[in-house]
Structure formats: structure tokens, C-alpha cells
């Protein structure tokens, strides 16, 4: 069997591409990149989020995330604030314009939202089975062998 031409691997790749395509469609409609859309969404979910935490949650480097945040600030979608707990730390907050842009991307016209709602309508037993298998796959892919460091 050709390991890189595996039906299971192909299935995960196709799902990832389909999800990205739906997010890109929504982001494009709102005049954003997918990363900008994800950043606005994460910040809305977690008020007072810091740059480092945002970068970690999106699996990006601090440097890359800083550039994304800079562009969102320039477009007046995001504001930086000094943290009340630590004056050296910066927290991020959506502006009204950022909230509107996020609503535009994720509202009732959102292809991604519509498809996710369809998925949540699957029978609970199917969702449980799928999640159990995904956890098994993720465990296999992320567990290091004893002789590897």
C-alpha cells in the first residue's frame, strides 16, 4: 500500500480543504483573509485576549500574528489596549467596525455557518462515533514513540 495515497489520509485532506474553502468564501465576501477572519472570531470569543495567546490558538508564530494584528488595527477592525493586570501586556479588542465585519462574514449568508449547522444536525450517535474515531486518529498521530525525542 502506498502510504501517501491512503484513503483515510485523503479523506482528512479533503475535509480540511472543504473547510478552508468555506472559510475563504466567507472571508473573501467580507474583504478579509482567512487568518484575519479567524483572529477576529477568536478575539470576539475571548475578550482581552493577548497577542501571544491569539498566536498560540491559531497555531501561528508571534511575529506572523503581530503582522496580522497590525493590518487589522490599520483597517480599524481591532484595537490594542494595555492590560490592567500587567501594563507591559497588550490585549486585543474588536472595534464596532470589526464587529460589523465579523457579522458580515459569519452571519446568515455564511457558507461555513450553514454547513456547520448541517453537521450539528447529524444524529448524536454518528457524531459521538466520529469524534471517538477522530480522537483515536489524533492520539496515534501525536503520540511519540519511546525511542524518539
PDB file of C-alpha atoms in Angstrom:
ATOM      1  CA  UNK A   1       0.000   0.000   0.000  1.00  0.00           C
ATOM      2  CA  UNK A   2       1.246   3.461  -0.886  1.00  0.00           C
ATOM      3  CA  UNK A   3       1.186   5.298   2.467  1.00  0.00           C
ATOM      4  CA  UNK A   4       0.760   8.740   0.892  1.00  0.00           C
ATOM      5  CA  UNK A   5      -2.131   7.533  -1.281  1.00  0.00           C
ATOM      6  CA  UNK A   6      -4.179   6.254   1.630  1.00  0.00           C
ATOM      7  CA  UNK A   7      -7.979   6.596   1.545  1.00  0.00           C
ATOM      8  CA  UNK A   8      -8.070   7.663   5.214  1.00  0.00           C
ATOM      9  CA  UNK A   9      -5.409  10.330   4.705  1.00  0.00           C
ATOM     10  CA  UNK A  10      -7.146  11.545   1.539  1.00  0.00           C
ATOM     11  CA  UNK A  11     -10.414  11.844   3.470  1.00  0.00           C
ATOM     12  CA  UNK A  12      -8.849  14.122   6.107  1.00  0.00           C
ATOM     13  CA  UNK A  13      -7.165  16.232   3.415  1.00  0.00           C
ATOM     14  CA  UNK A  14     -10.447  16.628   1.524  1.00  0.00           C
ATOM     15  CA  UNK A  15     -12.282  17.667   4.698  1.00  0.00           C
ATOM     16  CA  UNK A  16      -9.564  20.190   5.546  1.00  0.00           C
ATOM     17  CA  UNK A  17      -9.702  21.652   2.022  1.00  0.00           C
ATOM     18  CA  UNK A  18     -13.512  21.837   2.091  1.00  0.00           C
ATOM     19  CA  UNK A  19     -13.497  23.649   5.457  1.00  0.00           C
ATOM     20  CA  UNK A  20     -10.819  26.079   4.265  1.00  0.00           C
ATOM     21  CA  UNK A  21     -12.748  26.733   1.045  1.00  0.00           C
ATOM     22  CA  UNK A  22     -15.913  27.581   3.002  1.00  0.00           C
ATOM     23  CA  UNK A  23     -13.988  29.896   5.349  1.00  0.00           C
ATOM     24  CA  UNK A  24     -12.241  31.555   2.397  1.00  0.00           C
ATOM     25  CA  UNK A  25     -15.565  32.184   0.672  1.00  0.00           C
ATOM     26  CA  UNK A  26     -16.875  33.943   3.790  1.00  0.00           C
ATOM     27  CA  UNK A  27     -13.634  35.848   4.352  1.00  0.00           C
ATOM     28  CA  UNK A  28     -13.476  36.991   0.708  1.00  0.00           C
ATOM     29  CA  UNK A  29     -17.075  38.215   0.844  1.00  0.00           C
ATOM     30  CA  UNK A  30     -16.137  40.370   3.869  1.00  0.00           C
ATOM     31  CA  UNK A  31     -12.845  41.581   2.372  1.00  0.00           C
ATOM     32  CA  UNK A  32     -10.715  39.614   4.850  1.00  0.00           C
ATOM     33  CA  UNK A  33      -8.169  36.830   4.723  1.00  0.00           C
ATOM     34  CA  UNK A  34      -8.974  33.526   6.417  1.00  0.00           C
ATOM     35  CA  UNK A  35      -6.396  34.249   9.128  1.00  0.00           C
ATOM     36  CA  UNK A  36      -7.896  37.700   9.756  1.00  0.00           C
ATOM     37  CA  UNK A  37     -11.371  36.177   9.990  1.00  0.00           C
ATOM     38  CA  UNK A  38     -10.168  33.534  12.450  1.00  0.00           C
ATOM     39  CA  UNK A  39      -8.382  36.189  14.517  1.00  0.00           C
ATOM     40  CA  UNK A  40     -11.477  38.411  14.745  1.00  0.00           C
ATOM     41  CA  UNK A  41     -13.590  35.418  15.691  1.00  0.00           C
ATOM     42  CA  UNK A  42     -11.169  34.248  18.432  1.00  0.00           C
ATOM     43  CA  UNK A  43     -10.907  37.750  19.863  1.00  0.00           C
ATOM     44  CA  UNK A  44     -14.703  38.096  19.971  1.00  0.00           C
ATOM     45  CA  UNK A  45     -14.937  34.760  21.808  1.00  0.00           C
ATOM     46  CA  UNK A  46     -12.174  35.686  24.266  1.00  0.00           C
ATOM     47  CA  UNK A  47     -12.248  39.366  25.208  1.00  0.00           C
ATOM     48  CA  UNK A  48      -8.961  40.795  26.476  1.00  0.00           C
ATOM     49  CA  UNK A  49      -7.012  38.123  24.567  1.00  0.00           C
ATOM     50  CA  UNK A  50      -3.301  38.830  24.238  1.00  0.00           C
ATOM     51  CA  UNK A  51      -1.200  38.550  21.084  1.00  0.00           C
ATOM     52  CA  UNK A  52       0.748  35.515  22.324  1.00  0.00           C
ATOM     53  CA  UNK A  53      -2.434  33.641  23.277  1.00  0.00           C
ATOM     54  CA  UNK A  54      -4.050  34.519  19.946  1.00  0.00           C
ATOM     55  CA  UNK A  55      -0.998  33.292  18.037  1.00  0.00           C
ATOM     56  CA  UNK A  56      -0.999  30.048  20.019  1.00  0.00           C
ATOM     57  CA  UNK A  57      -4.690  29.410  19.466  1.00  0.00           C
ATOM     58  CA  UNK A  58      -4.317  29.939  15.702  1.00  0.00           C
ATOM     59  CA  UNK A  59      -1.074  27.920  15.565  1.00  0.00           C
ATOM     60  CA  UNK A  60       0.919  30.890  14.229  1.00  0.00           C
ATOM     61  CA  UNK A  61       4.182  32.477  15.307  1.00  0.00           C
ATOM     62  CA  UNK A  62       4.035  35.646  17.385  1.00  0.00           C
ATOM     63  CA  UNK A  63       5.714  37.510  14.522  1.00  0.00           C
ATOM     64  CA  UNK A  64       3.148  36.389  11.950  1.00  0.00           C
ATOM     65  CA  UNK A  65       0.280  37.142  14.316  1.00  0.00           C
ATOM     66  CA  UNK A  66       1.722  40.583  15.035  1.00  0.00           C
ATOM     67  CA  UNK A  67       1.613  41.418  11.312  1.00  0.00           C
ATOM     68  CA  UNK A  68      -1.996  40.210  11.054  1.00  0.00           C
ATOM     69  CA  UNK A  69      -2.966  42.294  14.093  1.00  0.00           C
ATOM     70  CA  UNK A  70      -1.140  45.343  12.685  1.00  0.00           C
ATOM     71  CA  UNK A  71      -3.208  45.143   9.486  1.00  0.00           C
ATOM     72  CA  UNK A  72      -6.459  44.717  11.440  1.00  0.00           C
ATOM     73  CA  UNK A  73      -5.581  47.787  13.551  1.00  0.00           C
ATOM     74  CA  UNK A  74      -4.771  49.838  10.427  1.00  0.00           C
ATOM     75  CA  UNK A  75      -8.183  48.887   8.979  1.00  0.00           C
ATOM     76  CA  UNK A  76      -9.777  49.926  12.314  1.00  0.00           C
ATOM     77  CA  UNK A  77     -11.182  46.441  12.954  1.00  0.00           C
ATOM     78  CA  UNK A  78      -9.161  45.894  16.104  1.00  0.00           C
ATOM     79  CA  UNK A  79      -7.744  47.948  18.973  1.00  0.00           C
ATOM     80  CA  UNK A  80      -4.777  47.278  21.208  1.00  0.00           C
ATOM     81  CA  UNK A  81      -5.215  48.044  24.911  1.00  0.00           C
ATOM     82  CA  UNK A  82      -2.790  47.991  27.800  1.00  0.00           C
ATOM     83  CA  UNK A  83      -3.749  45.252  30.221  1.00  0.00           C
ATOM     84  CA  UNK A  84      -4.977  46.439  33.606  1.00  0.00           C
ATOM     85  CA  UNK A  85      -3.267  43.427  35.217  1.00  0.00           C
ATOM     86  CA  UNK A  86       0.132  43.960  33.544  1.00  0.00           C
ATOM     87  CA  UNK A  87       0.944  47.314  31.932  1.00  0.00           C
ATOM     88  CA  UNK A  88       3.567  45.642  29.724  1.00  0.00           C
ATOM     89  CA  UNK A  89       0.959  43.327  28.208  1.00  0.00           C
ATOM     90  CA  UNK A  90      -1.287  44.292  25.328  1.00  0.00           C
ATOM     91  CA  UNK A  91      -4.810  42.932  24.965  1.00  0.00           C
ATOM     92  CA  UNK A  92      -6.887  42.973  21.800  1.00  0.00           C
ATOM     93  CA  UNK A  93     -10.455  44.143  21.352  1.00  0.00           C
ATOM     94  CA  UNK A  94     -12.756  44.327  18.344  1.00  0.00           C
ATOM     95  CA  UNK A  95     -13.926  47.759  17.293  1.00  0.00           C
ATOM     96  CA  UNK A  96     -17.527  48.380  16.224  1.00  0.00           C
ATOM     97  CA  UNK A  97     -16.279  48.182  12.646  1.00  0.00           C
ATOM     98  CA  UNK A  98     -14.571  44.863  13.480  1.00  0.00           C
ATOM     99  CA  UNK A  99     -17.799  43.511  14.998  1.00  0.00           C
ATOM    100  CA  UNK A 100     -19.708  44.529  11.861  1.00  0.00           C
ATOM    101  CA  UNK A 101     -17.098  42.935   9.590  1.00  0.00           C
ATOM    102  CA  UNK A 102     -17.240  39.717  11.600  1.00  0.00           C
ATOM    103  CA  UNK A 103     -21.050  39.678  11.412  1.00  0.00           C
ATOM    104  CA  UNK A 104     -20.793  40.219   7.665  1.00  0.00           C
ATOM    105  CA  UNK A 105     -18.516  37.185   7.347  1.00  0.00           C
ATOM    106  CA  UNK A 106     -20.292  34.858   9.785  1.00  0.00           C
ATOM    107  CA  UNK A 107     -23.913  35.948   9.533  1.00  0.00           C
ATOM    108  CA  UNK A 108     -26.863  34.337   7.800  1.00  0.00           C
ATOM    109  CA  UNK A 109     -25.104  34.338   4.406  1.00  0.00           C
ATOM    110  CA  UNK A 110     -22.112  32.417   5.776  1.00  0.00           C
ATOM    111  CA  UNK A 111     -21.448  29.229   3.804  1.00  0.00           C
ATOM    112  CA  UNK A 112     -19.320  27.900   6.666  1.00  0.00           C
ATOM    113  CA  UNK A 113     -22.026  28.501   9.273  1.00  0.00           C
ATOM    114  CA  UNK A 114     -24.704  26.870   7.141  1.00  0.00           C
ATOM    115  CA  UNK A 115     -22.589  23.728   6.642  1.00  0.00           C
ATOM    116  CA  UNK A 116     -21.612  23.510  10.316  1.00  0.00           C
ATOM    117  CA  UNK A 117     -25.286  23.731  11.272  1.00  0.00           C
ATOM    118  CA  UNK A 118     -25.951  20.847   8.878  1.00  0.00           C
ATOM    119  CA  UNK A 119     -23.237  18.845  10.632  1.00  0.00           C
ATOM    120  CA  UNK A 120     -24.691  19.557  14.066  1.00  0.00           C
ATOM    121  CA  UNK A 121     -27.993  18.160  12.799  1.00  0.00           C
ATOM    122  CA  UNK A 122     -26.388  14.730  12.333  1.00  0.00           C
ATOM    123  CA  UNK A 123     -27.691  12.041  14.698  1.00  0.00           C
ATOM    124  CA  UNK A 124     -25.902  12.247  18.063  1.00  0.00           C
ATOM    125  CA  UNK A 125     -24.755   8.624  17.797  1.00  0.00           C
ATOM    126  CA  UNK A 126     -22.992   9.401  14.494  1.00  0.00           C
ATOM    127  CA  UNK A 127     -21.304  12.495  15.969  1.00  0.00           C
ATOM    128  CA  UNK A 128     -20.154  10.525  19.022  1.00  0.00           C
ATOM    129  CA  UNK A 129     -18.770   7.738  16.821  1.00  0.00           C
ATOM    130  CA  UNK A 130     -16.994  10.226  14.545  1.00  0.00           C
ATOM    131  CA  UNK A 131     -15.453  12.096  17.474  1.00  0.00           C
ATOM    132  CA  UNK A 132     -14.307   8.858  19.117  1.00  0.00           C
ATOM    133  CA  UNK A 133     -12.535   7.807  15.912  1.00  0.00           C
ATOM    134  CA  UNK A 134     -11.027  11.275  15.408  1.00  0.00           C
ATOM    135  CA  UNK A 135      -9.622  11.183  18.943  1.00  0.00           C
ATOM    136  CA  UNK A 136      -8.070   7.780  18.195  1.00  0.00           C
ATOM    137  CA  UNK A 137      -6.509   9.086  14.970  1.00  0.00           C
ATOM    138  CA  UNK A 138      -5.236  12.223  16.682  1.00  0.00           C
ATOM    139  CA  UNK A 139      -3.761  10.158  19.508  1.00  0.00           C
ATOM    140  CA  UNK A 140      -1.897   7.918  17.035  1.00  0.00           C
ATOM    141  CA  UNK A 141      -0.602  10.925  15.086  1.00  0.00           C
ATOM    142  CA  UNK A 142       0.560  12.903  18.128  1.00  0.00           C
ATOM    143  CA  UNK A 143       1.981  10.158  20.358  1.00  0.00           C
ATOM    144  CA  UNK A 144       5.760   9.942  20.081  1.00  0.00           C
ATOM    145  CA  UNK A 145       7.437   6.584  20.086  1.00  0.00           C
ATOM    146  CA  UNK A 146       9.596   5.805  23.112  1.00  0.00           C
ATOM    147  CA  UNK A 147      12.889   5.934  21.203  1.00  0.00           C
ATOM    148  CA  UNK A 148      12.080   9.348  19.640  1.00  0.00           C
ATOM    149  CA  UNK A 149      12.630  12.613  21.443  1.00  0.00           C
TER     150      UNK A 149
END
